[in-house]
Coordinates of C-alpha atoms and ligand atoms in Angstrom, one line a residue:
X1 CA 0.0 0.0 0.0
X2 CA 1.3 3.3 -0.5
X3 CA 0.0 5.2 2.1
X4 CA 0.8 6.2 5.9
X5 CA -2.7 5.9 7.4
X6 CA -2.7 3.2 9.7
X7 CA -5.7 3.0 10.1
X8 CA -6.4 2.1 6.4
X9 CA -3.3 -0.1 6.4
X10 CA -4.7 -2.6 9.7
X11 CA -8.0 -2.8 7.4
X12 CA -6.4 -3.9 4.4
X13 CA -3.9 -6.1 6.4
X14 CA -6.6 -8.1 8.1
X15 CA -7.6 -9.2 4.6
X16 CA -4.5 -10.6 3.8
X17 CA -3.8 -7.9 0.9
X18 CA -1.3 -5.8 1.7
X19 CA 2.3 -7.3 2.1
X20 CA 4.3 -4.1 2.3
X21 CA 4.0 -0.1 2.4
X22 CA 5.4 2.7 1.3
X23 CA 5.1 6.2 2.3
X24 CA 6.5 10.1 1.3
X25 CA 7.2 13.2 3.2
X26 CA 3.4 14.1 2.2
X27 CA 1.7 10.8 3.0
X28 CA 3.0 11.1 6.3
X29 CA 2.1 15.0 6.4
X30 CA -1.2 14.0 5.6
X31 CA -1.4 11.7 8.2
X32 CA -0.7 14.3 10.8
X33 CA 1.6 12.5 12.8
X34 CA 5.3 12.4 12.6
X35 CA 7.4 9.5 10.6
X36 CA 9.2 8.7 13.8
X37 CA 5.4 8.0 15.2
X38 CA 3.6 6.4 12.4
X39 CA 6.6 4.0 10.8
X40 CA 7.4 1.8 14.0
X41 CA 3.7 1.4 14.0
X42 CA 3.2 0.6 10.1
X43 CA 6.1 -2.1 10.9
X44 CA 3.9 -3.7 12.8
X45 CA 1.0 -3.9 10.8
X46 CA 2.8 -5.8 8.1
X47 CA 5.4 -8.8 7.0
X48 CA 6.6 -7.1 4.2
X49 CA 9.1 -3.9 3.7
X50 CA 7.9 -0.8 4.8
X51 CA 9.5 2.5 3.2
X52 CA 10.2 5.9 5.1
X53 CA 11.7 8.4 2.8
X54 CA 14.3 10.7 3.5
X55 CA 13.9 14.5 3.8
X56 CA 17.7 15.7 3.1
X57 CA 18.5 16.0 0.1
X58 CA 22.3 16.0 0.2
X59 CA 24.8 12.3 0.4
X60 CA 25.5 12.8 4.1
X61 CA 22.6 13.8 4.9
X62 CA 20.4 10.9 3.6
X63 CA 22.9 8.5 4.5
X64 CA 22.7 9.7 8.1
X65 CA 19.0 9.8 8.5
X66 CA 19.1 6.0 6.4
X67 CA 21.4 5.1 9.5
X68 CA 19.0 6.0 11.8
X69 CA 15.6 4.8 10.1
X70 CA 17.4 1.2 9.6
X71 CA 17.2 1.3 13.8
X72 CA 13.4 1.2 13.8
X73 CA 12.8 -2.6 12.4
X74 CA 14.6 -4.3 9.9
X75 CA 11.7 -4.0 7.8
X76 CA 12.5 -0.7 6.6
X77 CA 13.6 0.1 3.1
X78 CA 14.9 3.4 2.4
X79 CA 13.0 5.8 0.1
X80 CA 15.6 7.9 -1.7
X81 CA 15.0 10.7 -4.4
X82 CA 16.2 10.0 -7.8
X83 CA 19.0 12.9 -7.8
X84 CA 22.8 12.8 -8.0
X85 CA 23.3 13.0 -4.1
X86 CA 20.9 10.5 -4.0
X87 CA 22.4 8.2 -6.2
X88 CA 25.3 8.7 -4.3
X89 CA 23.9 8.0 -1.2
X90 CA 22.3 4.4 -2.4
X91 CA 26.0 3.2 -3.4
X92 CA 26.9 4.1 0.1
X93 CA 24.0 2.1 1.8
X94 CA 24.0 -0.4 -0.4
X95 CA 27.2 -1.5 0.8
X96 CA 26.2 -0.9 4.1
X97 CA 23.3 -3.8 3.1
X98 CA 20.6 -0.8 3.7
X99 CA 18.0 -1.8 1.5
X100 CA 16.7 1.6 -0.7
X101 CA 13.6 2.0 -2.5
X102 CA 14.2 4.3 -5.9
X103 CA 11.1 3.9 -7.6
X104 CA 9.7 4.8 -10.9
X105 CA 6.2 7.0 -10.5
X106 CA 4.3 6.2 -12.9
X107 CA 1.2 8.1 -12.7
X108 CA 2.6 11.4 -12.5
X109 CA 4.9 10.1 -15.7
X110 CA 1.3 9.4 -17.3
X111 CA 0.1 13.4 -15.6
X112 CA 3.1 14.7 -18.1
X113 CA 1.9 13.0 -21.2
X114 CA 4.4 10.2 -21.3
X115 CA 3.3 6.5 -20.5
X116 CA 4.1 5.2 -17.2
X117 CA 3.3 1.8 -18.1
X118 CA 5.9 1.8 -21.1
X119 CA 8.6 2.6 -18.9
X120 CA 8.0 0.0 -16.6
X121 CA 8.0 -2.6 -19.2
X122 CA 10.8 -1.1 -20.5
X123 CA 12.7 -1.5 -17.1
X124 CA 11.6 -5.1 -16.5
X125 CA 12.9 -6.0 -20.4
X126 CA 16.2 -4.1 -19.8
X127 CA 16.7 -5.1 -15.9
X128 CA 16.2 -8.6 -16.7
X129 CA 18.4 -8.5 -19.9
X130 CA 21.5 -7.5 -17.6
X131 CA 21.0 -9.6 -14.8
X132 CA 20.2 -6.7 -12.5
X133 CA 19.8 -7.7 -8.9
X134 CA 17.1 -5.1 -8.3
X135 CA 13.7 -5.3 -8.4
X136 CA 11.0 -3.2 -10.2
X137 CA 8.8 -1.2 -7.8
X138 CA 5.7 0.3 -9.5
X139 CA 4.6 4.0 -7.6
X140 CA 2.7 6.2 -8.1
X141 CA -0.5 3.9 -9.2
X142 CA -3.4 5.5 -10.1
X143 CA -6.1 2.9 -11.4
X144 CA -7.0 -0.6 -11.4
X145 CA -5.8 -0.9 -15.2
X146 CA -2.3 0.5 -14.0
X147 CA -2.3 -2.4 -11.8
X148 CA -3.0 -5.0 -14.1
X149 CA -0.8 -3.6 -16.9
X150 CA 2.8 -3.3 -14.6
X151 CA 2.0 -6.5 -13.5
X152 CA 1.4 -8.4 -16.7
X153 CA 4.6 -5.9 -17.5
X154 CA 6.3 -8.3 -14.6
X155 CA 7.4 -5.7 -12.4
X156 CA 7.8 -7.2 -8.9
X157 CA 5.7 -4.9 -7.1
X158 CA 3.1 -2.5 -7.1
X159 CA 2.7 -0.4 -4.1
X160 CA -0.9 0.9 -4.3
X161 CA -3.1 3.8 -2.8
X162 CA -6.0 2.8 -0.6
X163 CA -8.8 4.0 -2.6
X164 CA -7.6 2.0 -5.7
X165 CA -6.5 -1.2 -3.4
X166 CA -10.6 -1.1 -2.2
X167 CA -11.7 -0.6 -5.9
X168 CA -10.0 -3.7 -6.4
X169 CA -12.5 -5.3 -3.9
X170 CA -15.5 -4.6 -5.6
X171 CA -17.3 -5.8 -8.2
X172 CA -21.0 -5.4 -9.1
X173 CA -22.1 -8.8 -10.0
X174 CA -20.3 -10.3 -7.2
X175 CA -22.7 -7.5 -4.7
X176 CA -26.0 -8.7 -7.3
X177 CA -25.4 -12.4 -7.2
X178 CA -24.9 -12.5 -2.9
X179 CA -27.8 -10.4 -2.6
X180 CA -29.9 -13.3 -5.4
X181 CA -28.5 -15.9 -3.6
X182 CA -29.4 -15.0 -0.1
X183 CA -33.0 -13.6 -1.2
X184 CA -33.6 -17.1 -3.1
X185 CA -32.5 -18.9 0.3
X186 CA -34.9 -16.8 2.8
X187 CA -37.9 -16.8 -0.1
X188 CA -37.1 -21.1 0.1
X189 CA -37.5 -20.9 3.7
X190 CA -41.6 -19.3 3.2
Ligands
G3P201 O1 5.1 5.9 -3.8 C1 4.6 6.8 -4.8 C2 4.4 8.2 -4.3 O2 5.5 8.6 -3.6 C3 3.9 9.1 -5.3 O3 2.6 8.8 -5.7 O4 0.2 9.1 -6.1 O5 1.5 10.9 -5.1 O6 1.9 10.3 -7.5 P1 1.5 9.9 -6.1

């Protein structure tokens, strides 16, 4: 799930749906608490990787707060920006066997006029042709058809906002043929 509502994130989890989250600076804003509040609590929620992004946006600086998010589980996966001092920080942590999360966003690729989708196949086709021991995390999704598309793409995962994860959930002739079913059994019963 990409989100940092833990409220939405225990009623996902307890439907066996959500296997890891990832947040930003203004998912956590939104959730008006503060990271060093609502990640130790996210990490409990779930099995899976759980990614607090950084707020510097210089080597030392990342690499100092990645030091110190690493302390709150070994679930956590650092979020870095996709910048030169960035970049530079990664190398450092990855060495350090921090595990960082630099991930393409697709929907505000597609907001631009360019196609999300495309690059994410393009990444799996390229990543795989190398060998790369990295794997593809989709962002920024914004529909059920981007879902479907970077996963038939075979990108390894697909972190996804609440209101599209519970979209997911639904479907009409599922809610019409329980609500046939059950009317057929209590009419039976006459
Ligand atoms: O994890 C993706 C997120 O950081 C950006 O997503 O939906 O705000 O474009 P969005």
């Amino acid at each position: 799930m990409d989100t940092a509502n833990v409220a939405e994130i225990a009623e996902m989890a307890a439907l066996g749906v959500v296997y890891g989250v990832t947040t930003n600076p203004s998912l956590i804003a939104k959730s008006g608490r503060t990271q060093a509040e609502v990640i130790p609590e996210i990490c409990s929620l779930v099995d899976g990787p759980v990614s607090a992004e950084v707020i510097s946006t210089d080597c030392e600086g990342m690499v100092a707060e990645a030091r110190r998010l690493m302390k709150i589980s070994d679930k956590v996966v650092v979020k870095i920006p996709c910048i030169s001092e960035g970049l530079k920080a990664v190398k450092i942590l990855a060495k350090e066997g921090i595990k960082t999360n630099v991930s393409p966003f697709i929907g505000r690729l597609d907001d631009i006029g360019e196609n999300g989708v495309a690059l994410v196949e393009n990444m799996v086709k390229v990543f795989r042709q190398y060998n790369l021991d990295t794997q593809i995390i989709a962002a920024s999704i914004r529909n059920m058809e981007h879902v479907e598309k970077v996963m038939l793409a075979g990108a390894d995962i697909a972190t996804i906002p609440t209101k599209v994860l519970k979209e997911m959930l639904l479907h009409p002739l599922t809610d019409k043929g329980l609500a046939q079913f059950l009317e057929d059994y209590k009419n039976s019963l006459k």
